Short mmCIF file of C-alpha atoms in Angstrom, two decimals:
data_model
loop_
_atom_site.label_atom_id
_atom_site.label_comp_id
_atom_site.label_asym_id
_atom_site.label_seq_id
_atom_site.Cartn_x
_atom_site.Cartn_y
_atom_site.Cartn_z
CA MET X 1360 32.90 112.00 -46.50
CA ALA X 1361 33.28 113.61 -49.94
CA SER X 1362 36.76 114.45 -51.13
CA TRP X 1363 38.43 116.17 -54.05
CA ASN X 1364 39.22 114.17 -57.18
CA SER X 1365 41.98 116.58 -58.21
CA VAL X 1366 44.61 117.82 -55.77
CA GLU X 1367 45.41 120.71 -58.12
CA MET X 1368 41.79 121.85 -58.15
CA GLU X 1369 41.58 121.59 -54.39
CA ILE X 1370 44.64 123.82 -54.00
CA ALA X 1371 43.29 126.29 -56.57
CA TYR X 1372 39.91 126.28 -54.79
CA GLN X 1373 41.49 127.13 -51.43
CA VAL X 1374 43.74 129.83 -52.92
CA LEU X 1375 40.84 131.46 -54.76
CA GLY X 1376 38.71 131.24 -51.63
CA TRP X 1377 41.20 133.14 -49.52
CA LEU X 1378 41.86 135.67 -52.31
CA ALA X 1379 38.11 136.30 -52.45
CA PHE X 1380 38.06 136.55 -48.66
CA PHE X 1381 40.77 139.23 -48.61
CA SER X 1382 39.23 141.11 -51.55
CA TRP X 1383 35.77 141.14 -49.99
CA SER X 1384 37.13 141.91 -46.53
CA PHE X 1385 39.26 144.81 -47.73
CA SER X 1386 36.26 146.17 -49.64
CA PHE X 1387 34.81 147.45 -46.35
CA TYR X 1388 37.84 149.52 -45.36
CA PRO X 1389 37.89 152.25 -48.05
CA GLN X 1390 34.43 153.43 -46.91
CA VAL X 1391 35.30 153.22 -43.21
CA ILE X 1392 38.53 155.17 -43.79
CA LEU X 1393 36.75 157.75 -45.97
CA ASN X 1394 34.12 158.30 -43.29
CA PHE X 1395 36.83 158.67 -40.65
CA LYS X 1396 38.82 161.20 -42.70
CA ARG X 1397 35.75 163.31 -43.53
CA LYS X 1398 34.14 162.88 -40.10
CA SER X 1399 30.99 162.61 -42.16
CA VAL X 1400 28.79 159.93 -43.71
CA VAL X 1401 26.96 162.31 -46.04
CA GLY X 1402 26.84 160.63 -49.44
CA LEU X 1403 26.70 157.11 -48.00
CA ASN X 1404 23.18 155.72 -48.33
CA PHE X 1405 21.87 154.32 -45.05
CA ASP X 1406 19.42 151.98 -46.78
CA PHE X 1407 22.43 150.30 -48.38
CA LEU X 1408 23.97 149.73 -44.94
CA VAL X 1409 20.80 148.23 -43.47
CA LEU X 1410 20.27 145.95 -46.46
CA ASN X 1411 23.95 145.01 -46.40
CA LEU X 1412 23.75 144.07 -42.71
CA THR X 1413 20.70 141.90 -43.45
CA LYS X 1414 22.60 140.26 -46.33
CA HIS X 1415 25.74 139.47 -44.36
CA SER X 1416 23.90 138.38 -41.21
CA SER X 1417 21.89 135.92 -43.30
CA TYR X 1418 25.03 134.76 -45.08
CA LEU X 1419 26.79 134.20 -41.74
CA ILE X 1420 23.89 132.06 -40.47
CA TYR X 1421 24.03 129.98 -43.66
CA ASN X 1422 27.81 129.56 -43.70
CA ALA X 1423 28.21 128.89 -39.96
CA GLY X 1424 25.29 126.46 -39.96
CA LEU X 1425 26.60 124.37 -42.84
CA PHE X 1426 30.22 124.51 -41.73
CA PHE X 1427 29.85 123.78 -38.01
CA SER X 1428 26.60 121.84 -37.59
CA LYS X 1429 26.94 118.06 -37.99
CA ALA X 1430 23.14 117.77 -38.07
CA ILE X 1431 22.87 120.13 -41.05
CA GLN X 1432 25.75 118.37 -42.79
CA ARG X 1433 23.99 115.03 -42.36
CA GLN X 1434 20.80 116.47 -43.82
CA TYR X 1435 22.80 117.91 -46.72
CA HIS X 1436 24.42 114.56 -47.52
CA ASN X 1437 21.12 112.72 -47.16
CA LYS X 1438 19.55 115.08 -49.69
CA TYR X 1439 22.38 115.51 -52.19
CA GLY X 1440 24.44 112.35 -51.66
CA HIS X 1441 27.32 111.42 -49.38
CA ASP X 1442 29.75 111.88 -52.24
CA GLN X 1443 28.95 115.60 -52.40
CA MET X 1444 31.12 118.17 -50.63
CA ILE X 1445 29.73 120.75 -48.23
CA PRO X 1446 29.68 123.96 -50.32
CA VAL X 1447 31.13 126.15 -47.56
CA ALA X 1448 34.85 126.75 -47.00
CA PRO X 1449 36.60 128.16 -43.89
CA SER X 1450 37.21 131.38 -45.83
CA ASP X 1451 33.43 131.78 -46.29
CA VAL X 1452 32.82 131.63 -42.54
CA ALA X 1453 35.73 133.99 -41.82
CA PHE X 1454 34.50 136.49 -44.38
CA SER X 1455 30.93 136.44 -43.05
CA MET X 1456 32.06 137.15 -39.49
CA HIS X 1457 34.32 139.95 -40.67
CA ALA X 1458 31.61 141.42 -42.93
CA VAL X 1459 29.04 141.63 -40.13
CA THR X 1460 31.61 143.25 -37.82
CA LEU X 1461 32.67 145.90 -40.36
CA THR X 1462 29.09 146.67 -41.37
CA VAL X 1463 28.16 147.23 -37.72
CA LEU X 1464 31.24 149.45 -37.35
CA THR X 1465 30.09 151.53 -40.34
CA LEU X 1466 26.65 151.87 -38.76
CA PHE X 1467 28.33 153.18 -35.60
CA GLN X 1468 30.05 155.78 -37.77
CA VAL X 1469 26.60 156.85 -38.96
CA LEU X 1470 25.69 157.53 -35.34
CA MET X 1471 28.94 159.38 -34.55
CA TYR X 1472 29.61 161.48 -37.65
CA ASP X 1473 27.78 164.23 -39.50
CA ARG X 1474 24.95 162.67 -41.50
CA GLY X 1475 23.17 165.79 -42.70
CA ASN X 1476 19.45 165.16 -43.20
CA GLN X 1477 19.92 161.57 -44.34
CA LYS X 1478 17.98 158.75 -42.70
CA VAL X 1479 16.84 155.19 -43.35
CA SER X 1480 13.81 155.20 -45.64
CA LYS X 1481 10.42 153.77 -44.69
CA THR X 1482 10.70 151.44 -47.69
CA CYS X 1483 13.94 149.95 -46.36
CA ILE X 1484 12.49 149.59 -42.87
CA SER X 1485 9.46 147.81 -44.33
CA ILE X 1486 11.58 145.45 -46.46
CA THR X 1487 13.92 144.44 -43.65
CA SER X 1488 11.03 144.06 -41.18
CA ILE X 1489 9.17 141.74 -43.55
CA ILE X 1490 12.34 139.72 -44.19
CA TRP X 1491 13.21 139.18 -40.54
CA LEU X 1492 9.61 138.45 -39.57
CA SER X 1493 9.47 135.90 -42.39
CA ALA X 1494 12.76 134.41 -41.17
CA LEU X 1495 11.29 134.11 -37.66
CA VAL X 1496 8.25 132.30 -39.06
CA CYS X 1497 10.61 129.92 -40.90
CA VAL X 1498 12.46 129.19 -37.64
CA ILE X 1499 9.15 128.36 -35.95
CA VAL X 1500 8.16 126.10 -38.86
CA ALA X 1501 11.56 124.34 -38.99
CA TRP X 1502 11.91 123.76 -35.25
CA PRO X 1503 9.45 120.86 -34.67
CA LYS X 1504 10.82 118.70 -37.51
CA HIS X 1505 14.43 119.90 -37.15
CA SER X 1506 14.44 121.00 -40.80
CA TRP X 1507 17.73 122.83 -40.33
CA LEU X 1508 19.02 122.42 -43.89
CA TRP X 1509 15.84 123.98 -45.23
CA LEU X 1510 16.15 126.79 -42.69
CA VAL X 1511 19.73 127.73 -43.58
CA SER X 1512 18.74 127.52 -47.25
CA VAL X 1513 16.10 130.16 -46.50
CA PHE X 1514 18.80 132.42 -45.08
CA ASN X 1515 20.93 131.77 -48.14
CA THR X 1516 18.01 132.85 -50.33
CA ILE X 1517 17.68 136.01 -48.25
CA GLN X 1518 21.34 136.88 -48.77
CA VAL X 1519 21.01 136.33 -52.53
CA VAL X 1520 18.00 138.66 -52.70
CA MET X 1521 19.78 141.27 -50.58
CA THR X 1522 22.85 141.04 -52.82
CA ALA X 1523 20.65 141.76 -55.83
CA ILE X 1524 19.01 144.88 -54.38
CA LYS X 1525 21.39 146.32 -51.78
CA TYR X 1526 23.23 148.71 -54.13
CA THR X 1527 20.02 150.10 -55.66
CA PRO X 1528 19.40 152.83 -53.03
CA GLN X 1529 23.01 154.04 -53.32
CA ALA X 1530 22.83 154.10 -57.12
CA PHE X 1531 19.61 156.15 -57.08
CA MET X 1532 21.07 158.51 -54.49
CA ASN X 1533 24.23 159.06 -56.58
CA CYS X 1534 22.08 159.69 -59.65
CA ARG X 1535 19.82 162.14 -57.81
CA ARG X 1536 22.79 164.06 -56.34
CA LYS X 1537 24.78 163.85 -59.60
CA SER X 1538 27.72 163.06 -57.32
CA THR X 1539 29.51 160.14 -55.69
CA VAL X 1540 31.18 162.28 -53.02
CA GLY X 1541 31.05 160.37 -49.75
CA TRP X 1542 30.84 156.97 -51.49
CA SER X 1543 34.04 154.98 -51.96
CA ILE X 1544 34.54 153.39 -55.40
CA GLY X 1545 37.07 151.06 -53.76
CA ASN X 1546 34.16 149.27 -52.14
CA ILE X 1547 32.64 148.41 -55.52
CA LEU X 1548 35.89 147.39 -57.21
CA LEU X 1549 37.00 145.06 -54.42
CA ASP X 1550 33.49 143.63 -54.00
CA LEU X 1551 33.35 142.88 -57.74
CA THR X 1552 36.80 141.28 -57.65
CA GLY X 1553 35.83 139.06 -54.73
CA SER X 1554 32.62 138.01 -56.48
CA LEU X 1555 34.47 137.02 -59.65
CA LEU X 1556 37.02 135.01 -57.65
CA ASN X 1557 34.23 133.27 -55.74
CA PHE X 1558 32.46 132.45 -59.01
CA VAL X 1559 35.59 130.76 -60.36
CA GLN X 1560 36.06 128.98 -57.01
CA MET X 1561 32.54 127.51 -57.16
CA ALA X 1562 33.06 126.56 -60.82
CA LEU X 1563 36.20 124.60 -59.91
CA GLN X 1564 34.37 122.68 -57.20
CA SER X 1565 31.50 121.88 -59.57
CA ILE X 1566 33.89 120.67 -62.28
CA ASP X 1567 35.81 118.50 -59.81
CA GLN X 1568 32.66 116.93 -58.38
CA GLY X 1569 31.31 116.51 -61.91
CA ILE X 1570 34.35 114.36 -62.71
CA ASN X 1571 33.30 112.06 -59.86
CA VAL X 1572 29.77 111.76 -61.27
CA LEU X 1573 31.09 110.88 -64.71
#
């Protein structure tokens, strides 16, 4: 079982992980509160929500699989070495569960509140359909040989791709409307803060494990 070489780095890693968790988790609330106050979701792009749900669902599958499954952990250590740590912390799993829950809650707000003439685009429906059908094919391929590490890595790739494109529909919508009314800037600021904290967290783990290699 891999362990930390530096106690200080381990503590810093855990602290940064939970700070990122709270930053990312709180990032969902400004939009939910804004929707509630306005009783409207006009200005919030629905493509963003669908892509965001795909991202966080995939991320939850990856995090939960690596964190809880002994079989996947064995495959990870067999591939990368038994001296390597599992790259998923408890805060990652907690965040993923919270993110999926809050994204679903926001989608319920879309159903309950005034949404004007907004709807999910055909492009978004096509993208998410292709992604989930591809994921299903990967499950079928992985099942006979129990290639679970490869499978969760596929879901991790999906979440990375979704992270890269999910804000694009909202950005185009804001540009087209020449307005950000209905879109909470708090979401962006807290999401960015959490991402930076997570980047530093991963860097600390890499540095610590690099010490072991040297």
